[in-house]
Amino acid sequence: MAGRVLVGVKRVIDYAVKIRVKPDKTGVVTDGVKHSMNPFCEIAVEEAVRLREKKLMKEVIAVSCGPQQCQETIRTALAMGADRGIHVEVSGKDYENLGPLQVSKIMAALAKKEEASLVIVGKQAIDGDCNQTGQMTAALLDWPQGTFASEVSVDGDGLKVEREIDGGLESVRIKMPAVVTADLRLNEPRYATLPNIMKAKKKKIASVKPADLGVELTSRLEILAVEDPPQRQSGVKVESVQDLVTKLRDSGTL
Amino acid sequence: MAFAGKLFTRASLGSYICRTRGLTANRVHRRHVVSCIDPSLGLTDEQKEFQKVAFDFAANEMAPHMAEWDEKEMFPVDTMRKAAQLGFGGIYVQPETGGSGLSRLDTSIIFEALSTGCVSTTAYISIHNMCAWMIDTFGSEEQRHRYCPQLCSMEKFASYCLTEPGSGSDAASLLTTAKRDGDHYVLNGSKAFISGAGDTDVYVVMCRTGEKGAKGISCLVVEKGTPGLGFGKKERKVGWNSQPTRAVIFEDCAVPVANRLGEEGQGFTIAMKGLNGGRINIASCSLGAAHASVLLARDHLKVRKQFGEPLSNSQFLQFKLAEMATRLVASRLMVRQAALALQEERQDAVTLCSMAKLFATDECFAICNQSLQMHGGYGYLKDYAVQQFVRDIRVHQILEGTNEVMRMIVSRNLLQE
């Protein structure tokens, strides 16, 4: 049963950094800013490595799309236990316009090429917050999907996925090959150990271009502007409930 | 591995959730990066990974408990064992005996990062590492395999015993005797200010087997539970409260000759070689505290308002902050350069280690102290972390060779030409 797991990892601005919008409003400042692996991607890597440790999968491949610096993110995944990495080289304008649709086309192509049984990605990235890549990848591959996973277990030739939905928890059983997106409570990612970090140096990262996978990167989206959220206005203190109701009525809220 | 622990995992994380939960205004999230003092500048990718693990561990496993460990004087055995699972128990011990086999520079980077979580605990971990290295480097194959695996996993803890009530800076005048009696040495005497004593399992003891002076000193490994090995009361200290400090007392304590590291008369050399690395480690701990203190000061200056403006608008305070940052980076460069010299076995390594320890511990204490001053009255309250950094690193100017002794080493080197 043991197959290959493809894990997508994204290099994003570190969650602890204070974000600043560029003066020309085309995006946020990324130069010189600390980047690290998307937290949900860490959870995805951890789940993939645990599946391999339980011998339910035989190989974990970490994939990242972007410029040269993405290799650092792949190395972190290798230090956590992934077996090898694939760096899909995308830079410049292509990278600025790289969105879920393009990434999912790449992931789908790689899933076929590597003959993966399972694709695990984080439910969303903390920069785009799109929550689309996993779902689009499944659609392009025509594979079943278990999204917002808070628990994953192998069940015969399929997977049992516990999903966190608005109403509570939903259990689905999906056949493999499948796509899973990791939610916060799926697991607690391990620290890389010093020996694993050193072993990661010897693991291979293959470089590949989107064109080699037959993927075309043009985006149908155009970012018009990126702005700070409006400054929070101060509130008004009222003396009585009567005043409150009057004010709410006047503002049209009631 | 002898010590079985469950697979260690890190506290749950999620971007926005982390930032809002459990962080009070006065305990800064020390993962913030400020460009010019960023400690990852100039490091290799691999070193950045080591540093990242250490920073994450410090922020998640140590920083939340730092104040409690200090107040309740708790020796955080479980947390240290978690650190050991990641490879922090024997960082520069050889892999064949359970260590991580990293370089002195890697070690410095790791201790600097861990220190931002708790100086006192990190300092003890560094002492433990020093003892493990001494056994790994000067011990026989049998001794290395007997002690090092359990020390690297922190199944057992170690203490370094050199100082005595009558011999601190004048270490070579130590009086603890070890008289040969068949296949045993019988130890009599006492050691003072021993970190971890009473709670640790393995004691690396420098004692007199021969003539007066350095040449008559040997190094013995004494195990807890040996008859005749006793401890004094736990000392009450200004800082370093997460590690117990006690006198170690030997009364006709019989230790097998097989526990001697190296040859008779080699003990002082072993002790000093251990200290060269120890000095870099202690200096690295000071660096971490100073780094955290600069971030705390910076954040406070931005938030605190007086005379209608944030303190960060005051040129005096801006300049003071700049000086703190400059002295921090200068100290860091000295320490890392010394670490490189030591691992390359350069001729100037010993002197550089002494200079780095002298410079960094003095400068970093001044930095932490200045940060406390910038906090005003709040800096004096135990609710704020900066006072613990000040208290914890004060002793770094004293132990592992006082900064006065560091000057002796440097001047001796200069005047011998």
XYZ file of C-alpha atoms in Angstrom:
671
model
C 0.000 0.000 0.000
C 2.868 2.335 0.782
C 2.992 5.122 -1.803
C 4.548 8.534 -2.266
C 3.424 11.695 -0.535
C 3.867 15.052 -2.211
C 3.909 17.940 0.275
C 3.668 21.538 -0.851
C 5.605 24.048 1.289
C 5.446 27.803 0.814
C 7.990 30.420 1.816
C 6.090 33.293 3.413
C 6.870 36.308 5.560
C 7.456 35.054 9.113
C 4.298 35.260 11.207
C 5.985 37.343 13.901
C 7.009 40.159 11.528
C 5.099 43.411 11.409
C 3.853 43.766 7.818
C 4.336 47.051 5.984
C 2.614 48.061 2.759
C 4.892 49.359 -0.022
C 4.523 53.101 -0.682
C 3.479 52.425 -4.290
C 0.667 50.179 -2.985
C 1.614 47.275 -5.256
C 2.137 44.909 -2.382
C 3.860 44.437 0.973
C 7.541 44.963 1.703
C 9.397 41.661 1.322
C 13.014 42.786 0.807
C 15.181 42.133 3.837
C 12.168 40.845 5.759
C 12.415 37.565 7.637
C 10.717 34.687 5.820
C 9.971 31.165 6.980
C 7.802 28.159 6.137
C 4.036 28.768 6.230
C 2.816 27.364 9.583
C 0.133 25.221 7.925
C 2.765 23.791 5.589
C 4.801 22.760 8.648
C 1.763 20.865 9.877
C 1.418 19.248 6.429
C 5.082 18.135 6.435
C 4.719 16.746 9.954
C 1.681 14.683 8.931
C 3.453 13.328 5.864
C 6.524 12.354 7.890
C 4.349 10.649 10.512
C 2.612 8.621 7.783
C 5.993 7.476 6.525
C 7.176 6.642 10.057
C 4.072 4.505 10.494
C 5.146 2.822 7.249
C 1.861 3.797 5.584
C 3.750 5.794 2.971
C 7.203 5.075 1.631
C 8.539 8.466 0.558
C 7.900 12.114 1.362
C 8.721 14.678 -1.325
C 8.702 18.373 -0.416
C 7.851 20.825 -3.192
C 8.169 24.584 -3.305
C 7.545 27.063 -6.145
C 9.490 30.283 -6.303
C 12.930 31.864 -6.507
C 16.236 30.514 -5.194
C 15.386 31.281 -1.553
C 12.664 28.631 -1.618
C 15.395 26.068 -1.284
C 15.789 27.183 2.384
C 12.144 26.263 2.951
C 12.639 22.894 1.294
C 15.696 22.321 3.502
C 13.571 22.954 6.577
C 11.134 20.313 5.322
C 14.053 17.919 4.761
C 15.301 18.626 8.292
C 11.849 17.686 9.580
C 12.105 14.331 7.825
C 11.115 14.703 4.166
C 13.187 12.415 1.923
C 13.862 14.664 -1.031
C 12.837 18.006 -2.435
C 11.713 19.529 -5.727
C 12.262 23.213 -6.370
C 10.083 24.599 -9.153
C 11.924 27.693 -10.339
C 9.675 30.705 -10.697
C 11.038 34.217 -10.408
C 10.465 37.839 -11.292
C 7.073 38.863 -12.685
C 5.964 35.242 -12.864
C 6.565 34.892 -9.138
C 4.679 38.084 -8.306
C 1.698 36.757 -10.230
C 1.951 33.213 -8.902
C -1.378 32.294 -7.391
C -3.281 29.185 -6.325
C -4.340 28.306 -9.888
C -0.754 28.263 -11.177
C 0.574 26.394 -8.148
C -2.170 23.793 -8.339
C -1.388 23.189 -12.023
C 2.244 22.614 -11.011
C 1.295 20.350 -8.101
C -1.046 18.338 -10.340
C 1.669 17.881 -12.959
C 4.192 16.809 -10.298
C 1.707 14.460 -8.636
C 1.286 12.650 -11.954
C 5.011 12.716 -12.738
C 6.040 11.378 -9.324
C 3.114 8.930 -9.238
C 2.079 10.216 -5.831
C -0.699 8.539 -3.871
C -1.281 11.527 -1.675
C -0.832 15.277 -1.894
C -0.834 17.170 1.406
C -0.752 20.958 1.584
C -1.544 23.480 4.270
C -5.130 24.676 4.239
C -4.014 28.208 3.364
C -0.947 30.409 3.324
C -0.712 33.206 5.850
C 0.106 35.774 3.178
C -2.594 35.124 0.590
C -5.137 33.415 2.867
C -6.627 32.020 -0.373
C -7.492 28.506 0.797
C -7.699 27.371 -2.859
C -4.569 25.493 -3.854
C -5.503 22.134 -2.333
C -8.999 22.187 -3.733
C -7.894 23.286 -7.220
C -5.186 20.599 -7.297
C -7.773 17.940 -6.516
C -10.079 19.247 -9.221
C -7.337 19.321 -11.861
C -6.360 15.743 -10.989
C -9.955 14.639 -10.562
C -8.958 13.228 -7.166
C -11.059 13.261 -4.001
C -10.183 15.859 -1.378
C -10.209 15.965 2.428
C -9.809 19.616 3.381
C -9.428 21.305 6.804
C -8.180 17.970 8.115
C -7.850 17.699 11.868
C -7.185 13.968 11.737
C -6.068 11.643 8.975
C -5.917 7.850 9.106
C -5.469 5.164 6.480
C -8.554 3.019 5.998
C -7.999 0.123 3.626
C -7.244 1.561 0.191
C -8.483 4.991 1.201
C -8.245 7.607 3.912
C -10.529 8.554 6.736
C -10.352 12.324 7.207
C -11.889 14.233 10.084
C -12.689 17.720 8.819
C -13.234 20.868 10.844
C -16.259 22.610 9.399
C -18.411 25.471 10.622
C -20.944 23.145 12.175
C -18.405 20.969 13.961
C -16.522 17.894 12.816
C -17.250 15.919 9.683
C -15.815 12.484 8.898
C -15.290 11.566 5.275
C -13.814 8.502 3.699
C -11.964 9.167 0.459
C -10.265 6.793 -1.944
C -6.596 7.244 -2.765
C -4.967 8.911 -4.643
C -6.296 11.992 -2.850
C -5.534 15.544 -1.759
C -5.588 16.569 1.904
C -5.243 20.073 3.303
C -3.913 20.441 6.836
C -5.690 22.475 9.479
C -4.272 23.803 12.742
C -5.153 20.915 15.039
C -3.983 18.119 12.740
C -0.721 17.779 14.673
C 2.034 19.661 16.474
C 5.034 19.951 14.162
C 8.258 18.544 15.556
C 11.400 20.557 16.062
C 14.101 19.541 13.620
C 16.854 17.825 15.586
C 20.500 18.796 15.082
C 21.370 15.393 13.526
C 18.404 15.694 11.116
C 19.463 19.154 10.053
C 22.873 17.770 9.175
C 21.384 14.783 7.346
C 19.166 17.193 5.384
C 22.253 18.688 3.797
C 22.865 15.406 1.980
C 19.296 14.992 0.748
C 18.636 15.938 -2.867
C 16.691 18.930 -4.104
C 15.883 18.650 -7.807
C 15.323 21.851 -9.781
C 12.662 21.979 -12.454
C 11.008 24.709 -14.538
C 7.240 25.067 -14.964
C 7.679 24.735 -18.736
C 9.277 21.291 -18.192
C 6.035 20.231 -16.545
C 3.971 21.686 -19.370
C 2.509 24.338 -17.097
C 1.700 27.808 -18.324
C 1.836 30.513 -15.690
C -0.188 33.451 -17.025
C -2.441 34.845 -14.386
C -5.988 35.947 -15.052
C -5.890 38.149 -11.978
C -4.486 41.654 -11.758
C -3.750 43.235 -8.399
C -5.071 46.789 -8.518
C -3.902 48.030 -5.122
C -2.783 46.837 -1.688
C -3.652 49.125 1.204
C -3.537 49.173 4.977
C -6.846 48.445 6.650
C -8.577 51.685 7.757
C -7.406 53.068 11.105
C -9.702 51.999 13.853
C -12.004 54.850 14.819
C -12.490 55.583 18.470
C -15.840 54.734 19.957
C -18.256 56.916 21.911
C -19.317 56.341 25.507
C -23.039 56.662 26.162
C -24.768 57.403 29.490
C -27.748 55.078 29.283
C -29.378 52.292 27.331
C -31.803 54.903 25.933
C -28.887 56.847 24.441
C -27.452 53.658 22.980
C -30.679 52.724 21.262
C -31.090 56.279 19.899
C -27.561 56.285 18.525
C -27.976 52.871 16.901
C -31.231 54.049 15.300
C -29.638 57.265 14.032
C -26.758 55.415 12.428
C -29.214 53.183 10.629
C -27.979 50.033 12.348
C -31.366 49.429 13.999
C 19.068 5.398 23.171
C 18.869 4.450 26.826
C 16.509 7.219 27.783
C 13.082 6.586 26.270
C 10.986 9.677 25.843
C 7.961 10.214 23.663
C 8.533 11.954 20.370
C 8.940 15.517 21.370
C 6.700 18.096 19.721
C 6.485 21.813 19.866
C 3.672 23.912 21.282
C 0.881 24.451 18.817
C 1.299 27.343 16.521
C -0.807 29.342 14.165
C 0.047 32.734 12.837
C -2.417 35.162 14.345
C -3.265 32.883 17.264
C 0.301 32.872 18.568
C 0.540 36.586 18.581
C -2.558 37.249 20.613
C -2.560 34.358 23.032
C -0.504 34.403 26.192
C 1.709 37.358 25.383
C 1.598 40.213 27.844
C 2.909 43.595 26.840
C 6.041 43.314 28.946
C 7.266 39.968 27.684
C 8.236 40.576 24.104
C 7.964 37.812 21.547
C 11.691 37.362 21.098
C 11.427 36.055 17.560
C 11.080 39.605 16.242
C 13.901 40.348 13.856
C 15.595 43.724 13.752
C 17.951 43.964 10.808
C 21.266 45.314 12.089
C 21.452 43.101 15.162
C 19.975 40.046 13.432
C 22.064 37.172 14.817
C 21.604 35.111 11.650
C 23.565 37.500 9.449
C 26.623 35.925 7.900
C 25.711 32.374 8.869
C 25.521 29.380 6.539
C 22.098 27.904 5.715
C 22.810 24.992 8.006
C 23.790 27.269 10.904
C 20.601 29.248 10.333
C 18.637 26.020 10.708
C 20.412 25.201 13.984
C 19.739 28.713 15.185
C 16.089 28.524 14.184
C 15.521 25.345 16.190
C 17.238 26.895 19.205
C 15.225 30.126 18.928
C 11.957 28.206 18.532
C 12.784 25.993 21.497
C 13.734 29.006 23.602
C 10.558 30.906 22.720
C 8.176 27.975 23.169
C 9.707 25.822 25.882
C 11.816 28.155 28.003
C 10.683 31.788 27.843
C 7.182 31.108 29.217
C 8.739 29.485 32.310
C 11.829 31.618 32.827
C 10.317 33.740 35.594
C 8.782 30.795 37.435
C 11.987 28.786 37.347
C 13.809 31.814 38.808
C 11.247 32.529 41.508
C 10.688 28.946 42.604
C 14.330 27.918 42.072
C 13.279 24.969 39.938
C 15.846 22.829 38.081
C 13.915 22.178 34.837
C 14.981 18.593 34.237
C 12.135 17.760 31.822
C 12.734 20.802 29.641
C 16.464 20.120 29.508
C 15.802 16.512 28.519
C 13.552 17.795 25.710
C 16.467 19.945 24.610
C 18.726 16.899 24.734
C 16.322 15.010 22.444
C 17.022 17.670 19.843
C 20.759 17.169 20.233
C 21.559 19.947 22.700
C 22.966 17.602 25.381
C 26.365 17.081 23.769
C 26.597 19.612 20.972
C 30.338 19.324 20.394
C 30.677 15.711 21.560
C 31.451 13.139 18.852
C 28.460 11.395 17.244
C 29.887 7.950 17.990
C 29.349 8.586 21.705
C 25.904 10.139 21.255
C 26.834 13.738 20.593
C 25.910 16.046 17.730
C 29.468 16.572 16.504
C 29.038 20.261 15.715
C 31.685 22.973 15.715
C 32.425 25.579 18.423
C 30.852 28.258 16.266
C 27.677 26.204 15.812
C 27.639 25.730 19.591
C 28.008 29.458 20.245
C 25.138 30.235 17.884
C 22.925 27.668 19.598
C 23.622 28.835 23.158
C 23.139 32.456 22.152
C 19.687 31.618 20.809
C 18.708 29.365 23.724
C 19.731 32.070 26.156
C 16.980 34.365 24.937
C 14.593 31.869 26.553
C 16.379 31.461 29.892
C 19.991 32.402 30.617
C 20.328 30.354 33.777
C 19.110 27.093 32.249
C 21.137 27.600 29.079
C 24.237 28.312 31.151
C 23.776 25.059 33.024
C 23.264 23.190 29.719
C 26.576 24.684 28.566
C 28.373 23.497 31.704
C 26.897 20.045 31.181
C 28.118 20.124 27.572
C 31.602 21.149 28.728
C 31.836 18.171 31.096
C 30.568 15.763 28.434
C 33.214 17.088 26.031
C 35.998 16.699 28.591
C 35.128 13.035 29.101
C 34.708 12.509 25.354
C 38.061 14.123 24.552
C 40.329 12.967 27.381
C 38.603 9.772 28.463
C 39.543 6.271 27.381
C 37.279 4.429 24.931
C 35.718 2.657 27.884
C 35.098 5.870 29.811
C 33.691 7.666 26.772
C 31.180 4.930 26.092
C 30.381 4.541 29.764
C 29.444 8.204 30.366
C 28.896 10.176 27.174
C 25.746 8.544 25.747
C 23.855 9.076 28.983
C 25.159 12.628 29.311
C 24.259 13.512 25.712
C 20.709 12.316 26.250
C 20.687 13.995 29.671
C 19.586 10.782 31.255
C 22.370 11.846 33.610
C 23.512 15.376 34.430
C 27.055 16.580 35.048
C 28.887 19.134 37.197
C 32.335 20.699 36.829
C 34.251 20.800 40.120
C 37.358 22.984 40.224
C 36.788 25.926 42.583
C 37.309 25.491 46.310
C 36.667 27.739 49.302
C 40.372 28.581 49.329
C 41.152 28.560 45.614
C 39.132 30.455 43.000
C 41.250 32.508 40.639
C 44.311 30.724 42.016
C 42.828 27.445 40.831
C 46.148 25.586 40.693
C 46.517 25.909 44.456
C 43.558 23.616 45.077
C 43.748 21.451 48.179
C 41.353 18.515 47.585
C 43.629 15.478 47.811
C 43.303 12.130 46.061
C 45.579 9.563 47.719
C 46.251 6.367 45.794
C 45.193 3.226 47.628
C 45.434 0.130 45.449
C 42.929 0.473 42.612
C 41.230 3.472 44.237
C 41.915 7.091 44.993
C 40.642 8.349 48.365
C 39.408 11.928 48.095
C 39.339 14.427 50.913
C 38.429 18.089 50.640
C 35.649 20.279 49.378
C 34.602 22.227 46.320
C 32.600 25.457 46.377
C 29.972 27.090 44.139
C 29.400 23.968 42.066
C 26.573 24.384 39.538
C 24.065 21.574 39.696
C 25.717 19.926 42.692
C 23.337 17.720 44.635
C 21.003 17.262 41.686
C 23.519 16.046 39.138
C 24.845 12.522 38.681
C 28.362 12.820 37.315
C 31.029 15.055 38.872
C 34.197 15.931 36.971
C 36.573 16.704 39.850
C 40.032 18.282 39.725
C 42.063 17.020 42.701
C 45.647 16.727 43.878
C 47.360 13.410 43.273
C 50.909 14.739 43.210
C 53.083 17.745 43.989
C 52.028 21.349 44.580
C 50.910 23.470 41.656
C 49.246 22.656 38.370
C 51.391 19.609 37.586
C 50.141 17.703 40.620
C 46.474 17.860 39.648
C 44.464 15.025 38.125
C 40.904 14.787 36.877
C 38.545 12.190 38.333
C 34.926 11.367 37.464
C 32.933 10.828 40.652
C 29.430 9.390 40.533
C 26.583 10.440 42.794
C 25.921 7.889 45.492
C 29.603 7.129 46.040
C 30.096 6.780 49.801
C 31.889 9.845 51.184
C 30.429 12.213 48.566
C 28.273 14.834 50.229
C 26.839 18.260 49.543
C 26.475 21.537 51.360
C 23.321 23.580 51.621
C 21.770 25.027 48.474
C 23.112 28.558 48.046
C 20.705 31.490 47.741
C 21.805 33.524 44.719
C 21.013 36.799 42.971
C 20.471 34.966 39.690
C 21.099 31.574 38.023
C 18.260 30.322 40.199
C 17.082 27.604 37.867
C 20.238 25.682 38.736
C 21.121 24.660 42.296
C 24.580 25.672 43.563
C 26.138 23.747 46.427
C 29.454 22.872 47.986
C 30.676 19.346 47.185
C 32.308 17.604 50.159
C 34.627 14.596 49.986
C 35.189 12.609 53.190
C 37.354 9.556 52.547
C 35.521 9.192 49.268
C 36.895 6.204 47.352
C 36.886 6.585 43.558
C 38.172 3.874 41.187
C 41.422 4.654 39.358
C 39.490 3.606 36.248
C 37.544 6.878 36.646
C 40.607 9.036 36.082
C 40.505 11.030 32.843
C 43.898 11.044 31.147
C 47.141 10.690 33.081
C 48.041 11.763 36.598
C 49.160 15.382 36.453
C 47.099 16.082 33.338
C 44.047 17.308 35.272
C 44.785 21.014 35.218
C 45.357 21.009 31.465
C 42.067 19.159 30.977
C 40.293 21.677 33.207
C 41.694 24.668 31.327
C 40.953 23.189 27.914
C 37.383 22.612 29.045
C 37.194 26.218 30.183
C 38.321 27.651 26.837
C 35.128 26.347 25.300
C 33.214 27.093 28.465
C 34.205 30.733 28.226
C 32.853 30.998 24.682
C 29.644 29.336 25.834
C 29.176 31.668 28.785
C 29.936 34.676 26.599
C 27.364 33.351 24.111
C 24.775 33.193 26.881
C 25.512 36.844 27.651
C 24.994 37.661 23.967
C 21.550 36.095 23.977
C 20.503 38.016 27.061
C 21.758 41.282 25.585
C 19.969 40.621 22.302
C 16.695 39.986 24.097
C 17.229 43.074 26.255
C 17.830 45.336 23.261
C 14.554 44.151 21.705
C 12.741 44.696 24.992
C 14.172 48.219 25.274
C 13.298 49.049 21.686
C 9.717 47.921 22.105
C 9.361 49.792 25.378
C 10.690 53.012 23.876
C 8.079 52.837 21.134
C 5.234 52.284 23.521
C 6.046 54.427 26.555
C 5.060 58.086 26.232
C 6.277 60.988 28.311
C 6.109 64.717 27.654
C 3.517 63.990 24.960
C 5.770 61.774 22.855
C 6.995 58.197 22.687
C 10.404 57.794 24.331
C 11.763 56.689 20.946
C 11.607 60.338 19.836
C 14.266 61.292 22.372
C 17.639 61.650 20.678
C 19.453 60.686 23.855
C 17.584 57.388 24.020
C 17.970 56.832 20.273
C 21.713 57.238 20.647
C 21.813 55.008 23.716
C 19.936 52.313 21.798
C 22.355 52.652 18.906
C 25.297 52.251 21.291
C 23.721 49.155 22.802
C 23.221 47.618 19.373
C 26.762 48.470 18.290
C 28.310 46.974 21.412
C 26.168 43.873 21.014
C 27.332 43.278 17.460
C 30.958 43.964 18.438
C 30.685 41.421 21.273
C 29.100 38.878 18.973
C 31.910 39.223 16.461
C 34.531 38.717 19.203
C 32.809 35.604 20.485
C 32.277 34.046 17.063
C 35.838 34.823 16.022
C 37.131 33.167 19.187
C 34.939 30.138 18.500
C 36.389 29.843 15.002
C 39.937 30.155 16.320
C 39.307 27.433 18.890
C 37.826 24.979 16.413
C 40.692 25.625 14.004
C 43.147 25.110 16.881
C 44.848 28.402 16.114
C 47.757 29.601 18.223
C 45.840 32.619 19.484
C 42.729 30.612 20.394
C 43.184 30.628 24.179
C 43.876 34.348 24.318
C 41.011 35.129 21.951
C 38.623 33.081 24.094
C 39.721 35.045 27.151
C 39.356 38.376 25.329
C 35.935 37.402 24.010
C 34.729 36.306 27.448
C 36.053 39.491 29.042
C 34.644 41.810 26.403
C 31.289 40.178 25.792
C 30.322 39.557 29.399
C 31.192 43.142 30.407
C 29.537 44.731 27.387
C 26.416 42.591 27.524
C 25.908 43.279 31.207
C 26.102 47.002 30.448
C 23.583 46.518 27.640
C 21.108 44.646 29.810
C 21.559 47.153 32.605
C 20.971 50.047 30.226
C 17.856 48.317 28.940
C 16.598 48.057 32.509
C 17.259 51.775 32.969
C 15.257 52.572 29.824
C 12.288 50.741 31.304
C 12.250 53.196 34.204
C 10.515 51.978 37.312
C 8.980 49.090 35.425
C 12.436 47.703 34.769
C 12.829 47.096 38.494
C 9.694 44.950 38.732
C 9.911 41.204 38.497
C 6.911 41.260 36.164
C 9.309 42.467 33.498
C 11.891 40.088 32.059
C 14.734 42.594 31.740
C 15.669 42.455 35.443
C 16.135 38.696 35.232
C 18.498 39.063 32.307
C 20.510 41.582 34.315
C 20.624 39.371 37.411
C 21.360 36.193 35.482
C 24.273 37.490 33.417
C 25.920 39.441 36.236
C 27.732 36.290 37.325
C 29.168 35.703 33.842
C 31.749 38.379 34.642
C 32.871 36.266 37.591
C 32.765 32.550 36.864
C 34.699 30.348 34.451
C 37.608 32.685 35.180
C 36.950 36.170 36.485
C 37.319 38.986 33.994
C 40.386 39.948 36.012
C 41.939 36.556 35.287
C 41.036 37.053 31.613
C 43.178 40.201 31.715
C 46.010 38.199 33.273
C 45.876 35.717 30.387
C 45.897 38.431 27.745
C 48.659 40.515 29.330
C 50.802 37.452 29.897
C 50.473 36.640 26.193
C 51.433 40.186 25.195
C 54.392 40.497 27.557
C 55.929 37.120 26.816
C 57.188 38.214 23.390
